[in-house]
Coordinates of C-alpha atoms in Angstrom, one line a residue:
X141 CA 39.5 38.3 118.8
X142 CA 42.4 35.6 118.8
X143 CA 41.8 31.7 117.4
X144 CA 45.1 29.9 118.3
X145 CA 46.6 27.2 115.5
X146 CA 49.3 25.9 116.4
X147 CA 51.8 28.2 117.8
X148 CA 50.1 30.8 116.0
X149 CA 47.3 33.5 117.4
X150 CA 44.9 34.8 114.4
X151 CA 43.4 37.9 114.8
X152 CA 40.2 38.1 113.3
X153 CA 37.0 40.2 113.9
X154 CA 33.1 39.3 113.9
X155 CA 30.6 41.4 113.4
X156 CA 26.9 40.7 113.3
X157 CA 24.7 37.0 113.8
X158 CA 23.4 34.6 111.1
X159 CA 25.0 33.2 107.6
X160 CA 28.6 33.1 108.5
X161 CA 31.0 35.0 105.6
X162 CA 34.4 34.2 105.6
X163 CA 36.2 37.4 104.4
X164 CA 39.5 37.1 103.5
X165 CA 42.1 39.7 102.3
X166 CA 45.1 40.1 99.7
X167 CA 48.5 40.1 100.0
X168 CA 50.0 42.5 102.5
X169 CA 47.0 44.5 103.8
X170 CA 44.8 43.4 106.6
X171 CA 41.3 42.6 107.3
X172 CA 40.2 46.8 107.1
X173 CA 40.7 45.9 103.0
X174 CA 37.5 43.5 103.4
X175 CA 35.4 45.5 106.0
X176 CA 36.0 48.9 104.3
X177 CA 33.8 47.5 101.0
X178 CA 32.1 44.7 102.4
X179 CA 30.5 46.6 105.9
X180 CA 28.7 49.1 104.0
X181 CA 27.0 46.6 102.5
X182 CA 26.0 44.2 105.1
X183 CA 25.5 46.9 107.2
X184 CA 22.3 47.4 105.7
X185 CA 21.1 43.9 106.2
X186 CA 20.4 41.2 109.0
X187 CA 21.1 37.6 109.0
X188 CA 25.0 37.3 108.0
X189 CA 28.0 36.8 110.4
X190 CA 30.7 38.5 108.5
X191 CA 34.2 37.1 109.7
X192 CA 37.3 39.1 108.9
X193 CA 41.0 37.6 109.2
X194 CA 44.1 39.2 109.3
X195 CA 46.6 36.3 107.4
X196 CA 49.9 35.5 109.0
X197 CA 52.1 38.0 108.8
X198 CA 49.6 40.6 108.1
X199 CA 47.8 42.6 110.1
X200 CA 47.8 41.7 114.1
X201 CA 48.6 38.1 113.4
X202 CA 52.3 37.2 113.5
X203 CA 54.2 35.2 110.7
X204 CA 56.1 31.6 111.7
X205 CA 59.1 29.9 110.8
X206 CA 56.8 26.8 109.6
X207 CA 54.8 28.6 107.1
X208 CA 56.8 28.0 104.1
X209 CA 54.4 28.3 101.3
X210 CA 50.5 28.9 100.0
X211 CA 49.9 25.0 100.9
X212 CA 50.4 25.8 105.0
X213 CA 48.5 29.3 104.5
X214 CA 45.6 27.4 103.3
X215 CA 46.0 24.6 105.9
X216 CA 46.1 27.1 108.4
X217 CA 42.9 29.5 107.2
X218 CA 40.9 25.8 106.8
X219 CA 41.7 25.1 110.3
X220 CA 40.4 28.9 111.3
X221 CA 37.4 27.9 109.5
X222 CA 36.8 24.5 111.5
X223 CA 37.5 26.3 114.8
X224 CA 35.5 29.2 114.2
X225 CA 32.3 27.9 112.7
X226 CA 33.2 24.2 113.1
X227 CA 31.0 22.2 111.1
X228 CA 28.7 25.0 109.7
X229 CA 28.1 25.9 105.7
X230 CA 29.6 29.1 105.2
X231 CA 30.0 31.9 101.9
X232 CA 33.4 32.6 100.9
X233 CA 34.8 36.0 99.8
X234 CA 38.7 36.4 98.6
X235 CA 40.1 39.5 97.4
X236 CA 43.8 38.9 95.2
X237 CA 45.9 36.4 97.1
X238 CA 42.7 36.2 99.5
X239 CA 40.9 34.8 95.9
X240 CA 43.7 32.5 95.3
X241 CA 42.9 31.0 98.8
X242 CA 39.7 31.1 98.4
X243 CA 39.9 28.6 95.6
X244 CA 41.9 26.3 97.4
X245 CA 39.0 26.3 100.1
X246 CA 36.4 25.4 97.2
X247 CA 39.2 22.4 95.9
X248 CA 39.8 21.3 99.5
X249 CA 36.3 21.8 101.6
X250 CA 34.0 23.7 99.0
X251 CA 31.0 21.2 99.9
X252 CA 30.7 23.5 102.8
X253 CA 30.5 26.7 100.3
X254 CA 27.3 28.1 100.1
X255 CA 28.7 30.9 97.7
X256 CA 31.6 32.4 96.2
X257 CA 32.7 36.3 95.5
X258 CA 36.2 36.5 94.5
X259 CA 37.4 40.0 93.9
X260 CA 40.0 40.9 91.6
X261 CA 41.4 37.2 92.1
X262 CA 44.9 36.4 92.1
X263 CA 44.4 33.3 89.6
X264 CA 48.2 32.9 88.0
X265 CA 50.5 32.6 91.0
X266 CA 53.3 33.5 88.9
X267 CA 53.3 36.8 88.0
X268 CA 55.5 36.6 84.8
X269 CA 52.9 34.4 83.4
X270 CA 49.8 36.4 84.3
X271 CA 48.4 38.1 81.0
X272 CA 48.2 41.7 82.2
X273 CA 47.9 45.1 81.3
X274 CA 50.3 48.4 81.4
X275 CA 49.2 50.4 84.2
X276 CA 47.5 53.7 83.8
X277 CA 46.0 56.5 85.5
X278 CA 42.6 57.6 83.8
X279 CA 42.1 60.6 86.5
X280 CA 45.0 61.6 88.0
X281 CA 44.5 64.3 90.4
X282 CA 48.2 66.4 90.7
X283 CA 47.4 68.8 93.5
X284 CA 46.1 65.7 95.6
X285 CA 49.1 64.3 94.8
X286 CA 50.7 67.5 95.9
X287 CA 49.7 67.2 99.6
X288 CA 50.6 62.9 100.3
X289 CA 53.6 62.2 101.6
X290 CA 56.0 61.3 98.8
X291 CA 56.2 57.4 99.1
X292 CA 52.8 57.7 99.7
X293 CA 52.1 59.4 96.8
X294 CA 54.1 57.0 94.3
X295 CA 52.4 54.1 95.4
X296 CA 49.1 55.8 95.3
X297 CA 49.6 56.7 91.6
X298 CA 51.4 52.8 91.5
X299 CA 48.2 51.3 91.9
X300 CA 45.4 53.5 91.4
X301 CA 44.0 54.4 88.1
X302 CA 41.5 56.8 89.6
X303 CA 42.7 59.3 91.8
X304 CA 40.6 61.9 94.1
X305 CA 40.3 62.8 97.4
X306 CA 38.1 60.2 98.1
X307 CA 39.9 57.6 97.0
X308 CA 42.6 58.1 98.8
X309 CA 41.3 58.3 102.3
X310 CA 40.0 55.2 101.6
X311 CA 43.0 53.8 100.3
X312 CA 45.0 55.3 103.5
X313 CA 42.8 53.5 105.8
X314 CA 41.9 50.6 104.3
X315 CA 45.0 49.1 102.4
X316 CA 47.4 51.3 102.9
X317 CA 47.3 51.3 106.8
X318 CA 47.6 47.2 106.5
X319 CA 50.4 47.5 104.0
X320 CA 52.3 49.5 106.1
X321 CA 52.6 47.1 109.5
X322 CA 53.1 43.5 107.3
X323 CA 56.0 41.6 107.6
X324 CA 57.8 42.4 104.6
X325 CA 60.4 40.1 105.7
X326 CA 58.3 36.8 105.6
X327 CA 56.0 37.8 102.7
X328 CA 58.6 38.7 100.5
X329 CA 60.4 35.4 101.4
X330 CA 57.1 33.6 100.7
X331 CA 56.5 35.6 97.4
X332 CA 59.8 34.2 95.9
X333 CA 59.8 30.2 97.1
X334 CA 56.5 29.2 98.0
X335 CA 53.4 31.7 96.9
X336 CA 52.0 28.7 94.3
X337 CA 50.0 26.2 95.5
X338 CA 51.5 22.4 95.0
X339 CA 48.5 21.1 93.2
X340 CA 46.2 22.2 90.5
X341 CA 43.2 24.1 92.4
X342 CA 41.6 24.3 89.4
X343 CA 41.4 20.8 88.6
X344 CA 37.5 20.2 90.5
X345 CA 36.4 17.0 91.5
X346 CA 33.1 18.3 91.2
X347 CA 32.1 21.8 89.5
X348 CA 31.3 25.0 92.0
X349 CA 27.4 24.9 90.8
X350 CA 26.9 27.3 93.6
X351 CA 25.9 31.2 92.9
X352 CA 29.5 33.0 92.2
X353 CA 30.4 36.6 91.8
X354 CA 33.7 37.1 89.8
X355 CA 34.7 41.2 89.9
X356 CA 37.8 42.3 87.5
X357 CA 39.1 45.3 87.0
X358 CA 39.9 46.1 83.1
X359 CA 43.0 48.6 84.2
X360 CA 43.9 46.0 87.2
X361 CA 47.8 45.4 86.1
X362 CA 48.1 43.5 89.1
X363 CA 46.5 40.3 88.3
X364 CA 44.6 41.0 85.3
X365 CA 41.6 39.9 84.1
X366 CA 41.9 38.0 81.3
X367 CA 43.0 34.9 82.5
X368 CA 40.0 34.8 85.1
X369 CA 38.1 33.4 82.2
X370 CA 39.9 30.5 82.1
X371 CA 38.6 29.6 85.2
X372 CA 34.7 30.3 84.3
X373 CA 33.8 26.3 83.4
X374 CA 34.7 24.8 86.9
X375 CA 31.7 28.0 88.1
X376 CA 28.4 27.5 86.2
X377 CA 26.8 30.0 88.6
X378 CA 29.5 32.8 88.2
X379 CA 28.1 36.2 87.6
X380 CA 31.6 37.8 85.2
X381 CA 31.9 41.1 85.4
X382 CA 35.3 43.4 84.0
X383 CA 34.5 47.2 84.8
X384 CA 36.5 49.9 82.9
X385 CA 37.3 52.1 84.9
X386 CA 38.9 50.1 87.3
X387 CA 42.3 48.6 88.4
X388 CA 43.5 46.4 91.2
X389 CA 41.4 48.3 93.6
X390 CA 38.3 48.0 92.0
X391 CA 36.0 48.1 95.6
X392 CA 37.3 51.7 95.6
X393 CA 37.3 52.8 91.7
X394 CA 34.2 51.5 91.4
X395 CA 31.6 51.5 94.3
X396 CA 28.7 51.9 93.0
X397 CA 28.7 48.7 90.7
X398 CA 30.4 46.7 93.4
X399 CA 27.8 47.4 95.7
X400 CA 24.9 46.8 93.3
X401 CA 27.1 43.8 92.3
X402 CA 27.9 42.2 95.6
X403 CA 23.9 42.9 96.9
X404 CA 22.5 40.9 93.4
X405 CA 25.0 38.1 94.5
X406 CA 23.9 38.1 97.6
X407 CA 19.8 37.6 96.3
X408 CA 20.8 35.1 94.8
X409 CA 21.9 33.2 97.7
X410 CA 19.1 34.4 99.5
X411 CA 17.0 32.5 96.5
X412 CA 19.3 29.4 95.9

């Protein structure tokens, strides 16, 4: 599906009637990122409306000239929001730079935010002040590695600190397949003048005192986890989980506890 903004067509994706969910993605893959970990779950329940966006320049949607920094990406996911479900509560889920938007949504419209899962946030824009650690591969699997296409291969063992068969088709389909058709062009361009915000999103009018899921990864040397703590006061609802184990790509290190973790998240909407 196509919601026009501006000059601008965004491709997005709906599947199933009720609660609507705003799903939104991290930096350079698309929307398969979000449905790969979030469908199995949903899929085995009725009453959401999960809504997956690809972000300008990833995925089907095209980048533009105008969109100059994080403040126009959020301006222009808000106004996807208000066309798409206009004037209906909604839960929010944000996966690394889709976290860090996410968060601008709670600062800008989060009286509309029935709940909040942010996974593996981006929460330090700039990445030579995020506290983070070395990367490492806990189970590395060489004769996988053996049969991936080089490039493939090196940013397979880049990012993931669990490797196996597994894994990997997951990986291929879900990120890597995004990562491969961005605009590297525009992002990278974005990345270097305008990826952080103008304003403060952490300075809340009002605390997020809605129920909040907040899923690190201990290995994740992408974004880190400690300085997601920082951000616990402004959520007195947040469930805080770090799972070892785990890096960057927690969703597929880890799917057992992110499943059982997103599904007590979600009873607890169902309650509140």
């Amino acid at each position: 599906m196509e919601c026009k903004i501006k000059d601008l067509s965004i491709n997005y994706e709906i599947i199933g009637q009720g609660k609507p969910v705003i799903m939104i993605h991290g930096y350079y893959p698309d929307h398969r990122l979000m449905a790969g970990c979030m469908e199995p779950i949903f899929a085995k329940k009725t009453g959401y409306k999960r809504i997956y966006i690809d972000l300008p320049g990833m995925g089907k949607t095209k980048a533009a000239d105008w969109i100059i920094n994080s403040d126009v990406m959020l301006e222009i996911v808000m106004a996807f929001i208000q066309k798409v479900i206009p004037g209906e509560r909604f839960l929010l889920v944000g996966q690394s730079y889709g976290g860090y938007l996410s968060r601008g949504i709670i600062y800008k419209m989060g009286s509309l935010v029935d709940g909040l899962f942010l996974l593996c946030p981006c929460v330090v824009a700039d990445s030579t002040k995020r506290t983070t650690p070395a990367h490492i591969v806990l189970k590395r699997d060489d004769a996988l590695l053996s049969q991936i296409d080089l490039s493939d291969a090196e940013e397979f063992n880049a990012m993931q600190v669990v490797q196996s068969k597994r894994i990997w088709e997951r990986y291929s389909d879900e990120i890597l397949a995004g990562v491969k058709i961005a605009d590297d062009k525009f992002l990278s361009q974005l990345q270097r003048t305008g990826y952080e915000f103008s304003f403060n999103v952490d300075t809340l009018a009002e605390r997020f005192n809605k129920p909040t899921l907040m899923l690190l990864g201990l290995q994740d040397a992408t974004v880190g986890y400690k300085d997601a703590w920082n951000m616990l006061d402004n959520y007195p609802r947040a469930a805080f989980a770090v799972l070892d184990r785990a890096g960057h790509n927690l969703q597929l290190e880890q799917e057992a506890v992110f499943n059982c973790l997103v599904n007590e998240w979600l009873t607890r909407i169902e309650e509140a």
